[in-house]
Amino acid sequence: MAKKMLKVRQTGSPARRPQDQRATLIGLGLNKIGRERELEDTPSVRGMISKVSHLVEIVE
C-alpha cells in the first residue's frame, strides 16, 4: 500500500516569530519562502503543519 504524501510550501517568513515556530519549520525541511517539501502524511507531521499553519500551505 502506498503511503499518503503531503506537499507543503512555505508562504510566510519566520522573522519576528517565536523560536519554537522557527524550529518547527526547520523540522519540516522549510526555511525560505517558496520552498516546497513532500512529506509523509502522519499525525506528527499534521501537528507540525497546524502549529505553523499561518506560515505554510498545503499544495494540491
mmCIF file of N, CA, C and O in Angstrom, residues 7 15-16 19 23 33 39 51 53 60:
data_model
loop_
_atom_site.group_PDB
_atom_site.id
_atom_site.type_symbol
_atom_site.label_atom_id
_atom_site.label_comp_id
_atom_site.label_asym_id
_atom_site.label_seq_id
_atom_site.Cartn_x
_atom_site.Cartn_y
_atom_site.Cartn_z
ATOM 1 N N LYS A 7 2.255 17.730 0.051
ATOM 2 C CA LYS A 7 3.203 18.703 -0.479
ATOM 3 C C LYS A 7 2.943 20.018 0.242
ATOM 4 O O LYS A 7 1.833 20.541 0.206
ATOM 5 N N ALA A 15 10.740 35.389 10.483
ATOM 6 C CA ALA A 15 11.264 36.560 11.195
ATOM 7 C C ALA A 15 10.210 37.080 12.167
ATOM 8 O O ALA A 15 9.011 37.074 11.870
ATOM 9 N N ARG A 16 10.644 37.496 13.354
ATOM 10 C CA ARG A 16 9.772 38.014 14.406
ATOM 11 C C ARG A 16 8.747 36.986 14.873
ATOM 12 O O ARG A 16 7.660 37.339 15.308
ATOM 13 N N GLN A 19 10.822 31.192 18.702
ATOM 14 C CA GLN A 19 11.853 30.240 18.320
ATOM 15 C C GLN A 19 11.274 28.850 18.027
ATOM 16 O O GLN A 19 11.755 28.158 17.142
ATOM 17 N N ALA A 23 11.852 26.540 14.680
ATOM 18 C CA ALA A 23 12.339 25.162 14.783
ATOM 19 C C ALA A 23 11.384 24.189 14.097
ATOM 20 O O ALA A 23 11.824 23.210 13.485
ATOM 21 N N ILE A 33 11.021 31.264 2.087
ATOM 22 C CA ILE A 33 9.713 31.425 1.462
ATOM 23 C C ILE A 33 9.744 30.839 0.050
ATOM 24 O O ILE A 33 10.686 31.050 -0.707
ATOM 25 N N LEU A 39 6.096 15.517 2.186
ATOM 26 C CA LEU A 39 6.208 14.865 3.485
ATOM 27 C C LEU A 39 5.165 13.767 3.617
ATOM 28 O O LEU A 39 4.076 13.866 3.051
ATOM 29 N N LYS A 51 0.731 23.775 13.686
ATOM 30 C CA LYS A 51 1.408 24.728 14.565
ATOM 31 C C LYS A 51 1.884 25.965 13.794
ATOM 32 O O LYS A 51 1.905 27.066 14.330
ATOM 33 N N SER A 53 0.555 26.866 10.679
ATOM 34 C CA SER A 53 -0.385 26.947 9.557
ATOM 35 C C SER A 53 -0.437 28.336 8.932
ATOM 36 O O SER A 53 -0.772 28.478 7.758
ATOM 37 N N GLU A 60 -1.949 21.194 -3.598
ATOM 38 C CA GLU A 60 -2.655 20.032 -4.159
ATOM 39 C C GLU A 60 -1.900 19.468 -5.325
ATOM 40 O O GLU A 60 -1.281 20.094 -6.089
#
